[in-house]
Short mmCIF file of C-alpha atoms in Angstrom, two decimals:
data_model
loop_
_atom_site.label_atom_id
_atom_site.label_comp_id
_atom_site.label_asym_id
_atom_site.label_seq_id
_atom_site.Cartn_x
_atom_site.Cartn_y
_atom_site.Cartn_z
CA MET A 21 4.26 104.97 126.87
CA ASN A 22 6.25 108.20 126.72
CA ASN A 23 8.93 106.69 128.93
CA THR A 24 9.09 103.53 126.82
CA ILE A 25 10.00 105.35 123.62
CA CYS A 26 12.17 107.97 125.28
CA ASP A 27 14.16 105.27 127.09
CA THR A 28 14.68 103.56 123.74
CA ILE A 29 15.94 106.82 122.19
CA LYS A 30 18.37 107.34 125.07
CA LEU A 31 19.78 103.90 124.56
CA THR A 32 20.59 104.54 120.89
CA LEU A 33 21.86 108.16 120.87
CA PRO A 34 25.12 109.73 122.06
CA PRO A 35 24.68 111.59 125.38
CA GLY A 36 25.03 115.04 123.79
CA TYR A 37 21.99 114.54 121.58
CA ASN A 38 19.66 113.09 124.19
CA THR A 39 18.02 116.32 125.36
CA ILE A 40 17.07 117.67 121.92
CA PHE A 41 15.82 114.41 120.46
CA VAL A 42 13.96 113.33 123.58
CA LYS A 43 12.12 116.67 123.74
CA LEU A 44 11.08 116.31 120.11
CA ILE A 45 9.89 112.76 120.71
CA GLU A 46 7.99 113.83 123.86
CA ARG A 47 6.25 116.61 121.92
CA PHE A 48 5.33 114.17 119.16
CA ILE A 49 3.95 111.71 121.73
CA ARG A 50 1.85 114.42 123.43
CA MET A 51 0.29 115.24 120.06
CA ALA A 52 -0.27 111.55 119.42
CA ASN A 53 -1.93 111.15 122.82
CA ARG A 54 -4.34 114.02 122.08
CA LEU A 55 -5.17 112.43 118.75
CA ALA A 56 -5.61 109.05 120.45
CA LYS A 57 -8.18 110.54 122.86
CA LEU A 58 -10.10 111.99 119.94
CA ILE A 59 -9.93 108.69 118.09
CA TYR A 60 -11.14 106.87 121.19
CA ALA A 61 -14.16 109.18 121.45
CA LYS A 62 -15.19 108.89 117.75
CA PRO A 63 -12.84 106.32 116.23
CA VAL A 64 -14.21 105.58 112.75
CA LEU A 65 -15.05 109.18 111.86
CA THR A 66 -11.87 110.70 113.29
CA VAL A 67 -9.60 108.17 111.64
CA LEU A 68 -11.50 108.59 108.36
CA ILE A 69 -10.87 112.34 108.42
CA LEU A 70 -7.19 111.71 109.22
CA LEU A 71 -6.98 109.20 106.35
CA LEU A 72 -8.62 111.59 103.89
CA LEU A 73 -6.09 114.27 104.79
CA LEU A 74 -3.20 111.85 104.36
CA MET A 75 -4.58 110.71 101.00
CA TYR A 76 -4.63 114.15 99.42
CA PHE A 77 -0.98 114.75 98.50
CA PRO A 78 0.00 111.27 97.31
CA LEU A 79 -3.13 110.91 95.18
CA PHE A 80 -4.06 114.44 94.09
CA GLY A 81 -1.03 116.65 94.73
CA HIS A 82 0.09 118.41 91.50
CA LEU A 83 -1.77 115.77 89.51
CA GLY A 84 -1.76 117.84 86.34
CA ASN A 85 1.87 118.99 86.43
CA LEU A 86 3.44 116.45 84.09
CA SER A 87 2.49 116.58 80.43
CA ILE A 88 0.51 113.72 78.92
CA ARG A 89 2.66 110.57 79.12
CA ILE A 90 3.69 108.74 75.95
CA TRP A 91 2.06 105.46 74.90
CA ASP A 92 -0.97 104.35 76.94
CA GLU A 93 -2.00 107.59 78.62
CA ALA A 94 -1.52 109.50 75.39
CA ARG A 95 -3.65 107.04 73.45
CA VAL A 96 -6.40 107.04 76.07
CA THR A 97 -6.33 110.84 76.17
CA MET A 98 -6.79 110.97 72.41
CA ASN A 99 -9.72 108.53 72.66
CA ALA A 100 -11.33 110.63 75.39
CA TYR A 101 -10.77 113.95 73.63
CA GLU A 102 -12.17 112.68 70.33
CA MET A 103 -15.16 111.18 72.15
CA TRP A 104 -15.75 114.53 73.87
CA ARG A 105 -15.41 116.33 70.53
CA SER A 106 -17.67 114.03 68.52
CA GLY A 107 -20.19 112.89 71.12
CA ASP A 108 -19.85 109.28 69.90
CA LEU A 109 -19.94 107.28 73.14
CA LEU A 110 -19.71 103.84 71.56
CA VAL A 111 -16.78 103.83 69.13
CA THR A 112 -13.45 105.10 70.47
CA LYS A 113 -11.47 106.88 67.78
CA TYR A 114 -7.90 107.88 67.03
CA LEU A 115 -7.31 110.65 64.48
CA GLY A 116 -10.93 110.42 63.42
CA LYS A 117 -10.98 106.67 62.71
CA PRO A 118 -12.16 103.72 64.88
CA ASP A 119 -9.25 102.77 67.13
CA LEU A 120 -8.35 99.13 66.54
CA TRP A 121 -5.00 99.38 68.33
CA ASN A 122 -6.39 100.34 71.74
CA THR A 123 -9.33 97.92 71.81
CA LYS A 124 -10.24 98.13 75.49
CA PRO A 125 -13.85 98.99 76.36
CA PRO A 126 -14.57 102.65 77.03
CA LEU A 127 -15.68 102.97 80.69
CA LEU A 128 -12.57 104.95 81.68
CA ILE A 129 -12.83 107.00 78.48
CA TRP A 130 -16.49 107.81 79.23
CA ILE A 131 -15.48 109.14 82.66
CA GLN A 132 -12.56 111.14 81.24
CA SER A 133 -14.69 112.69 78.50
CA PHE A 134 -17.23 113.62 81.19
CA PHE A 135 -14.56 115.49 83.18
CA LEU A 136 -13.38 117.26 80.01
CA ASN A 137 -16.73 119.08 80.08
CA PHE A 138 -15.84 120.79 83.35
CA ILE A 139 -12.05 120.81 83.70
CA ASP A 140 -9.95 122.91 81.34
CA ASN A 141 -6.66 121.38 82.48
CA LEU A 142 -6.25 118.48 80.06
CA GLU A 143 -3.89 116.45 82.25
CA LEU A 144 -6.04 116.82 85.36
CA ALA A 145 -9.22 115.86 83.52
CA VAL A 146 -7.81 112.55 82.25
CA ARG A 147 -5.99 111.67 85.51
CA LEU A 148 -8.72 112.54 88.00
CA PRO A 149 -10.65 109.26 87.42
CA SER A 150 -7.52 107.28 88.38
CA ALA A 151 -6.95 109.34 91.53
CA LEU A 152 -10.61 108.98 92.53
CA ALA A 153 -10.50 105.23 91.85
CA GLY A 154 -7.38 104.99 94.02
CA SER A 155 -9.15 106.88 96.81
CA ALA A 156 -12.19 104.63 96.55
CA THR A 157 -10.02 101.51 96.72
CA ILE A 158 -8.17 102.72 99.82
CA LEU A 159 -11.44 103.59 101.55
CA LEU A 160 -12.91 100.22 100.54
CA VAL A 161 -9.96 98.41 102.13
CA TYR A 162 -10.21 100.65 105.22
CA PHE A 163 -13.90 99.95 105.90
CA PHE A 164 -13.69 96.27 104.93
CA VAL A 165 -10.80 95.55 107.31
CA ILE A 166 -12.50 97.47 110.13
CA LYS A 167 -15.65 95.41 109.60
CA GLN A 168 -13.82 92.08 109.60
CA THR A 169 -11.27 92.70 112.36
CA LYS A 170 -13.45 95.01 114.48
CA SER A 171 -10.39 97.24 114.80
CA VAL A 172 -10.20 100.81 113.50
CA VAL A 173 -6.43 100.79 113.93
CA THR A 174 -6.02 97.66 111.81
CA GLY A 175 -8.25 99.20 109.14
CA LEU A 176 -6.16 102.37 109.18
CA ILE A 177 -2.93 100.36 108.90
CA ALA A 178 -4.27 98.44 105.87
CA ALA A 179 -5.27 101.72 104.21
CA LEU A 180 -1.92 103.37 104.97
CA VAL A 181 0.03 100.38 103.66
CA LEU A 182 -1.85 100.67 100.35
CA LEU A 183 -1.49 104.45 100.33
CA SER A 184 2.27 104.20 100.82
CA SER A 185 2.87 101.41 98.28
CA ARG A 186 5.34 102.78 95.76
CA GLY A 187 4.13 100.66 92.87
CA TYR A 188 0.50 101.70 93.43
CA ILE A 189 0.87 105.47 93.88
CA ASN A 190 2.87 105.86 90.69
CA ILE A 191 2.90 106.42 86.96
CA HIS A 192 0.57 103.86 85.36
CA GLY A 193 -1.14 103.55 88.73
CA THR A 194 -3.18 106.21 90.49
CA ARG A 195 -1.12 109.12 89.11
CA THR A 196 -1.86 108.86 85.37
CA GLY A 197 -4.87 108.49 83.10
CA ASP A 198 -4.40 104.77 82.50
CA TYR A 199 -6.85 101.92 82.97
CA ASP A 200 -5.20 100.24 85.92
CA ALA A 201 -6.38 102.23 88.96
CA LEU A 202 -10.02 101.92 87.89
CA LEU A 203 -9.50 98.22 87.15
CA VAL A 204 -8.02 97.68 90.63
CA PHE A 205 -11.07 99.25 92.25
CA PHE A 206 -13.47 96.93 90.44
CA THR A 207 -11.36 93.77 90.94
CA THR A 208 -10.99 94.56 94.65
CA LEU A 209 -14.70 95.29 95.06
CA SER A 210 -15.79 92.20 93.14
CA CYS A 211 -13.49 89.84 95.06
CA LEU A 212 -14.44 91.19 98.49
CA MET A 213 -18.16 91.07 97.63
CA PHE A 214 -17.80 87.47 96.47
CA TRP A 215 -16.14 86.49 99.74
CA LEU A 216 -18.88 88.22 101.73
CA PHE A 217 -21.53 86.37 99.74
CA ILE A 218 -19.88 82.98 100.35
CA GLU A 219 -19.68 83.72 104.08
CA ASN A 220 -22.98 85.61 104.60
CA LYS A 221 -25.19 84.34 101.72
CA ARG A 222 -26.60 87.82 101.19
CA PRO A 223 -27.85 88.22 97.59
CA VAL A 224 -26.90 91.91 97.49
CA ASN A 225 -23.21 90.97 97.79
CA LEU A 226 -23.55 88.59 94.84
CA TYR A 227 -25.22 91.23 92.66
CA ILE A 228 -22.54 93.79 93.53
CA PHE A 229 -19.96 91.13 92.61
CA PHE A 230 -21.43 90.58 89.15
CA ILE A 231 -21.97 94.29 88.46
CA SER A 232 -18.46 95.27 89.57
CA LEU A 233 -17.03 92.37 87.58
CA ALA A 234 -18.88 93.61 84.49
CA LEU A 235 -17.65 97.17 85.06
CA GLY A 236 -14.14 95.77 85.41
CA VAL A 237 -14.50 94.14 82.00
CA LEU A 238 -15.77 97.44 80.58
CA THR A 239 -12.61 99.01 82.01
CA LYS A 240 -9.87 96.64 80.88
CA SER A 241 -11.48 93.66 79.21
CA ILE A 242 -10.28 90.19 80.20
CA SER A 243 -7.88 91.57 82.85
CA ALA A 244 -10.88 91.89 85.18
CA LEU A 245 -11.43 88.11 85.05
CA LEU A 246 -7.99 86.96 86.14
CA PHE A 247 -9.08 86.43 89.76
CA LEU A 248 -11.87 84.01 88.76
CA PRO A 249 -9.71 80.85 89.15
CA ALA A 250 -8.97 81.85 92.76
CA LEU A 251 -12.67 82.46 93.44
CA MET A 252 -13.52 78.98 92.16
CA MET A 253 -10.76 77.45 94.29
CA TYR A 254 -12.19 79.15 97.37
CA VAL A 255 -15.68 77.86 96.56
CA ILE A 256 -14.24 74.34 96.33
CA TYR A 257 -12.31 74.79 99.60
CA ARG A 258 -15.46 75.98 101.39
CA LYS A 259 -17.51 73.16 99.79
CA LYS A 260 -20.02 75.68 98.47
CA ILE A 261 -20.31 74.55 94.84
CA ALA A 262 -23.72 72.96 95.32
CA ASP A 263 -25.02 75.96 97.28
CA LEU A 264 -23.83 78.31 94.55
CA LEU A 265 -25.37 76.30 91.72
CA LYS A 266 -28.69 76.00 93.55
CA ASN A 267 -28.91 79.74 94.19
CA ASN A 268 -31.21 81.53 91.72
CA HIS A 269 -29.44 84.83 92.37
CA PHE A 270 -26.27 83.32 90.89
CA TYR A 271 -28.02 82.87 87.56
CA PHE A 272 -29.74 86.25 87.66
CA GLY A 273 -26.38 87.86 88.39
CA SER A 274 -24.75 85.91 85.57
CA VAL A 275 -27.38 87.21 83.16
CA ILE A 276 -26.67 90.77 84.29
CA PHE A 277 -22.93 90.25 83.77
CA ILE A 278 -23.37 88.69 80.32
CA GLY A 279 -25.90 91.32 79.29
CA ILE A 280 -23.56 94.20 80.18
CA THR A 281 -20.34 92.74 78.75
CA ILE A 282 -21.43 90.76 75.70
CA GLY A 283 -24.01 93.43 74.95
CA PHE A 284 -21.30 96.07 74.70
CA TYR A 285 -19.02 93.97 72.50
CA LEU A 286 -21.84 93.14 70.07
CA LEU A 287 -22.94 96.78 69.86
CA ARG A 288 -19.36 97.90 69.29
CA GLU A 289 -18.87 95.35 66.51
CA TYR A 290 -22.15 96.39 64.88
CA ALA A 291 -21.16 100.07 65.00
CA ALA A 292 -17.65 99.49 63.55
CA PRO A 293 -17.05 95.98 62.11
CA GLY A 294 -13.63 94.46 62.75
CA TYR A 295 -13.59 95.27 66.46
CA LEU A 296 -14.03 91.70 67.73
CA LYS A 297 -11.21 90.45 65.49
CA ALA A 298 -8.91 93.17 66.84
CA VAL A 299 -9.91 92.31 70.43
CA SER A 300 -9.15 88.61 69.94
CA GLU A 301 -5.71 89.41 68.50
CA ASN A 302 -4.72 92.08 71.00
CA GLU A 303 -6.39 91.20 74.31
CA LEU A 304 -7.57 87.62 74.59
CA LEU A 305 -4.77 85.17 73.89
CA GLY A 306 -2.50 87.21 71.64
CA ARG A 307 -0.97 89.26 74.44
CA TYR A 308 -0.79 86.34 76.86
CA LEU A 309 0.68 83.74 74.51
CA ASN A 310 2.94 86.06 72.53
CA VAL A 311 5.41 88.82 73.34
CA ILE A 312 3.86 92.15 72.37
CA GLU A 313 6.02 95.23 71.67
CA PHE A 314 9.22 93.58 72.98
CA HIS A 315 7.93 93.25 76.57
CA ASN A 316 9.67 89.92 77.11
CA GLU A 317 10.70 89.26 80.72
CA PRO A 318 11.69 86.17 82.77
CA PHE A 319 9.23 84.25 84.94
CA ARG A 320 10.47 85.91 88.16
CA PHE A 321 10.03 89.44 86.76
CA TYR A 322 7.16 90.42 89.07
CA TYR A 323 8.80 88.87 92.12
CA ASP A 324 11.96 90.91 91.52
CA GLN A 325 9.95 94.08 90.89
CA LEU A 326 7.99 93.71 94.11
CA LEU A 327 11.01 92.79 96.23
CA LYS A 328 13.42 95.42 94.90
CA TYR A 329 11.23 98.48 94.42
CA ARG A 330 7.48 98.39 93.90
CA TYR A 331 6.65 96.80 97.27
CA LYS A 332 10.04 96.49 98.89
CA ASP A 333 9.25 97.95 102.34
CA TYR A 334 6.24 95.69 102.94
CA PHE A 335 7.06 92.62 100.85
CA LEU A 336 8.72 90.75 103.72
CA LEU A 337 5.60 91.30 105.86
CA ILE A 338 3.30 89.36 103.51
CA LEU A 339 4.32 85.93 104.83
CA PRO A 340 4.17 86.94 108.54
CA GLY A 341 0.77 88.51 107.84
CA ALA A 342 -0.46 85.30 106.26
CA LEU A 343 0.85 83.26 109.21
CA ALA A 344 -0.77 85.65 111.68
CA GLY A 345 -4.12 85.39 109.90
CA LEU A 346 -3.94 81.60 109.63
CA PHE A 347 -2.58 80.60 113.03
CA LEU A 348 -2.16 83.48 115.50
CA LEU A 349 -5.38 85.46 115.25
CA LYS A 350 -8.10 83.39 116.89
CA ASP A 351 -11.02 84.68 114.83
CA GLN A 352 -12.10 81.92 112.39
CA ARG A 353 -13.53 84.53 110.05
CA ILE A 354 -10.07 86.09 109.71
CA LYS A 355 -8.61 82.67 108.98
CA LYS A 356 -11.10 82.17 106.14
CA LEU A 357 -10.36 85.65 104.81
CA THR A 358 -6.63 84.96 104.93
CA ILE A 359 -7.03 81.74 102.94
CA PHE A 360 -9.16 83.63 100.41
CA VAL A 361 -6.64 86.44 100.01
CA ILE A 362 -3.71 83.99 99.72
CA LEU A 363 -5.55 82.18 96.91
CA LEU A 364 -6.16 85.50 95.14
CA ILE A 365 -2.52 86.57 95.38
CA VAL A 366 -0.92 83.24 94.47
CA SER A 367 -3.30 82.49 91.60
CA TYR A 368 -3.04 85.96 90.08
CA PHE A 369 0.72 86.06 90.53
CA MET A 370 1.13 82.74 88.72
CA ILE A 371 -1.16 83.80 85.87
CA ILE A 372 0.67 87.04 85.11
CA SER A 373 4.09 85.43 85.63
CA MET A 374 3.34 82.74 83.03
CA GLY A 375 2.17 85.29 80.45
CA LYS A 376 4.57 86.04 77.60
CA THR A 377 3.97 89.81 77.69
CA LYS A 378 5.03 91.29 81.02
CA LEU A 379 4.70 94.92 82.14
CA SER A 380 5.44 96.16 85.65
CA TRP A 381 1.94 97.55 86.31
CA TYR A 382 0.23 94.21 85.67
CA ASP A 383 0.86 93.45 89.36
CA LEU A 384 -1.38 96.31 90.60
CA PRO A 385 -4.57 94.29 91.31
CA MET A 386 -2.67 92.40 94.04
CA TYR A 387 -1.81 95.51 96.09
CA PRO A 388 -5.09 95.89 98.03
CA PHE A 389 -4.86 92.21 99.03
CA PHE A 390 -1.23 92.65 100.04
CA ALA A 391 -2.35 95.50 102.30
CA ILE A 392 -5.05 93.37 103.93
CA VAL A 393 -2.60 90.55 104.69
CA VAL A 394 0.11 92.90 105.98
CA SER A 395 -2.39 94.52 108.34
CA PHE A 396 -2.85 91.17 110.10
CA VAL A 397 0.72 91.44 111.42
CA PHE A 398 -0.21 94.63 113.25
CA SER A 399 -3.59 93.23 114.25
CA TYR A 400 -1.78 90.41 116.04
CA LEU A 401 0.66 92.82 117.71
CA LEU A 402 -2.29 94.88 118.96
CA GLN A 403 -3.96 91.71 120.22
CA ILE A 404 -1.00 90.57 122.31
CA ARG A 405 -0.10 94.05 123.52
CA ASN A 406 -2.24 93.75 126.63
CA GLN A 407 -1.03 90.22 127.33
CA LEU A 408 2.67 91.11 127.65
CA PRO A 409 4.18 92.62 130.81
CA LEU A 410 4.66 96.28 129.96
CA LYS A 411 7.96 96.73 131.74
CA GLY A 412 11.64 96.07 131.25
CA ILE A 413 12.70 94.67 127.88
CA TYR A 414 9.10 94.47 126.62
CA ARG A 415 8.66 98.21 126.96
CA LYS A 416 11.83 98.82 124.97
CA ILE A 417 10.86 96.32 122.26
CA GLY A 418 7.43 97.92 122.02
CA GLY A 419 8.98 101.36 121.61
CA ILE A 420 11.36 100.13 118.91
CA ILE A 421 8.51 98.45 116.96
CA ILE A 422 6.42 101.63 117.08
CA LEU A 423 9.33 103.78 115.94
CA LEU A 424 10.26 101.41 113.10
CA SER A 425 6.66 101.28 111.89
CA ILE A 426 6.44 105.07 111.86
CA VAL A 427 9.79 105.38 110.09
CA VAL A 428 8.88 102.86 107.35
CA PHE A 429 5.53 104.48 106.66
CA LEU A 430 6.90 108.04 106.68
CA THR A 431 9.83 107.01 104.45
CA ASP A 432 7.52 105.56 101.82
CA MET A 433 5.12 108.49 102.06
CA MET A 434 7.92 111.02 101.66
CA THR A 435 9.36 109.08 98.72
CA ILE A 436 5.97 109.09 96.99
CA ILE A 437 5.24 112.74 97.77
CA THR A 438 8.72 113.90 96.73
CA LYS A 439 8.84 111.94 93.46
CA GLN A 440 5.20 111.86 92.41
CA SER A 441 3.29 114.69 94.13
CA TYR A 442 5.53 117.59 95.12
CA LYS A 443 6.72 119.18 91.88
CA PRO A 444 6.86 115.90 89.92
CA GLN A 445 9.52 115.90 87.22
CA ASP A 446 10.37 113.86 84.16
CA ASP A 447 13.15 111.33 84.50
CA TYR A 448 16.37 112.42 82.81
CA TRP A 449 16.06 109.82 80.05
CA GLU A 450 12.60 110.99 78.97
CA LYS A 451 13.03 114.77 79.01
CA ALA A 452 13.69 114.97 75.26
CA GLU A 453 10.48 113.24 74.19
CA TYR A 454 8.36 115.62 76.29
CA THR A 455 9.97 118.85 75.06
CA LEU A 456 7.28 119.47 72.45
CA PRO A 457 4.24 118.61 74.64
CA TYR A 458 5.40 121.12 77.28
CA TYR A 459 5.98 123.77 74.60
CA LEU A 460 2.48 123.25 73.21
CA ARG A 461 0.99 123.33 76.70
CA ASP A 462 2.71 126.67 77.30
CA ALA A 463 1.12 127.89 74.06
CA LEU A 464 -2.29 126.96 75.47
CA GLN A 465 -1.50 129.31 78.36
CA GLY A 466 -0.59 132.12 75.95
CA LYS A 467 3.19 131.90 76.34
CA HIS A 468 3.84 131.25 72.61
CA ASP A 469 2.09 132.41 69.45
CA LEU A 470 1.58 129.35 67.27
CA LYS A 471 -0.81 130.70 64.64
CA ASN A 472 -0.26 129.14 61.21
CA ILE A 473 2.40 126.80 62.57
CA ASN A 474 3.23 123.29 61.37
CA VAL A 475 4.67 120.93 63.95
CA ILE A 476 7.04 118.19 62.79
CA TYR A 477 8.07 115.32 65.00
CA ASP A 478 9.92 112.06 64.40
CA GLY A 479 8.52 109.24 66.55
CA TYR A 480 5.31 108.11 68.22
CA ASN A 481 3.29 111.32 68.47
CA ALA A 482 0.10 110.43 70.40
CA MET A 483 1.20 112.62 73.34
CA ILE A 484 1.39 115.64 70.98
CA TRP A 485 -2.00 115.36 69.30
CA PRO A 486 -4.18 116.26 72.34
CA TYR A 487 -2.43 119.63 72.60
CA ILE A 488 -2.79 120.19 68.84
CA TYR A 489 -6.52 119.46 69.13
CA LYS A 490 -6.93 121.76 72.10
CA LEU A 491 -5.08 124.62 70.34
CA GLN A 492 -7.27 124.10 67.27
CA ASP A 493 -10.36 124.26 69.49
CA GLN A 494 -9.11 127.66 70.67
CA GLY A 495 -9.19 128.84 67.06
CA ILE A 496 -5.45 128.54 66.43
CA ASN A 497 -4.47 127.27 62.97
CA ILE A 498 -1.86 124.65 63.87
CA SER A 499 -1.22 121.17 62.47
CA LEU A 500 1.08 118.20 62.94
CA LYS A 501 2.59 117.25 59.59
CA GLU A 502 5.02 114.80 58.09
CA LEU A 503 8.15 116.26 56.51
CA THR A 504 7.04 115.15 53.04
CA ARG A 505 3.85 117.25 53.25
CA LEU A 506 5.55 120.58 53.91
CA ASN A 507 5.49 123.36 51.30
CA THR A 508 7.24 126.63 50.56
CA ASP A 509 6.25 129.51 52.91
CA ASP A 510 5.19 127.11 55.66
CA GLN A 511 6.24 128.00 59.21
CA VAL A 512 7.60 124.99 61.08
CA ILE A 513 8.67 124.24 64.64
CA SER A 514 11.02 121.43 65.61
CA TYR A 515 13.83 120.55 68.00
CA GLN A 516 15.08 117.13 66.87
CA PRO A 517 18.55 117.40 65.26
CA LYS A 518 18.02 114.67 62.66
CA LEU A 519 14.67 116.13 61.62
CA ILE A 520 16.15 119.64 61.37
CA GLU A 521 19.00 118.23 59.27
CA SER A 522 16.47 116.63 56.88
CA LEU A 523 14.52 119.88 56.75
CA ASN A 524 17.64 121.82 55.74
CA LYS A 525 18.36 119.29 53.00
CA LYS A 526 14.94 119.83 51.43
CA PHE A 527 14.47 123.59 51.90
CA ASP A 528 16.27 126.85 52.27
CA VAL A 529 15.11 128.05 55.66
CA GLU A 530 14.99 131.23 57.71
CA ILE A 531 15.02 131.08 61.51
CA MET A 532 12.05 133.11 62.77
CA ARG A 533 12.40 132.39 66.50
CA LYS A 534 14.87 130.41 68.55
CA GLY A 535 14.05 129.30 72.07
CA ASP A 536 16.01 127.17 74.50
CA LYS A 537 15.15 124.03 72.52
CA ILE A 538 12.35 124.76 70.04
CA ILE A 539 13.22 126.57 66.80
CA THR A 540 10.69 128.18 64.42
CA TYR A 541 11.63 128.11 60.74
CA LYS A 542 10.13 129.64 57.60
CA LEU A 543 10.56 127.50 54.50
CA LEU A 544 11.82 129.73 51.67
CA LYS A 545 12.22 127.42 48.68
CA ARG A 546 12.88 123.81 47.86
CA LYS A 547 16.40 122.67 47.14
#
């Protein structure tokens, strides 16, 4: 094996570089061989430990560095903080009132408010559930693929493909306190359990399916149900409709699902009337049939996103993986699984592509199934490895394939770690809107004295309020006010030029402190 790869390197490098690069490659291969011996001795455990180590930086590295993100994460953070403050676990609130803008059920918010009891870092507390859900999904894919293919290597490849998917390990994925990572875990678990039940007829798989489906609904409402058409198509393909309808466990499971989901919605409506109306307008058909908040995109939006960035390094392997699972791998169970996964991907892709409101992260539930299909390419390569003559051109081709696979994976991992995990930074176009959140976060760490300060801000301010609340809980008298509510002798901080211009038109001001961006004013008298 060493000679295969080293010969390949020698063929592609100028003579002067051969010695250095070949020695590096030989050292790498020796380390890989030692690891391979360990894996051979205790494969599942050793690879699991390796996978857990690889998962740390992309999922958890510097998770709390960025301030709370505007829009969804900010709103969810406010819901969680107010739930933690009030102890009301049923009605999510925003600024003390029932939140009828963010109408999603509160499972994620329950988990975030739980972590707020133990973690002082606000950002880490609200993002940790997403990172843990991402970890659980990767491990679920790892063990499931091992079980079905009987190959630890194929399971590892599936897990690594998911771990190195740029769209998945990202903002609004596993790296922020949004609903989507937790949703992906429950949709993945429910779909895989349903397939296992159809193939094995074990009632426990069916009950896990219904419970995880219900928890998915409690995470992100109707989004958890978008794979149901594909599940029904698979039941029809496998001619299992009669078996399903004759199974008592199907009805018991349905009762559990309805009890959990409908029970919550009725309780929520009883506790704060008007909730069901808001849900029907915002989540059921309103968002799907109408463009919400200007998120109008063409039908091929998700295809372009996947091909050009979010899944670009693995996208072209989806079709070969499907072909390998359908025709090249001889295991009939893998063929059935491939058909199932193809139905999931195609059905879900068509549903979200036909929706009027399109957002890039709506594609996330497909990523675990992409990873499973892509792993079949490598499963087939592993299968034929021992059937090919390992000499001449085959040795060189084998070395090139191994090197390319390593390069692709390492490239994606380094991109994710550099951009998302190792000192993550705001994009240039969003730096201005996060100036105030970072300033307030510094005040929480004692870097600024904000006693008796009024904050003014022009724009959507949900990402500011959590820091205001946390400073208030530390006993600091600080408030976020509109310009029209300011009075003489108030101390005010701001940094937005138009807002400062309006302030100077209404008051004579004295500059108390001037930082790099934030300025503290004292209002002397009205003009």
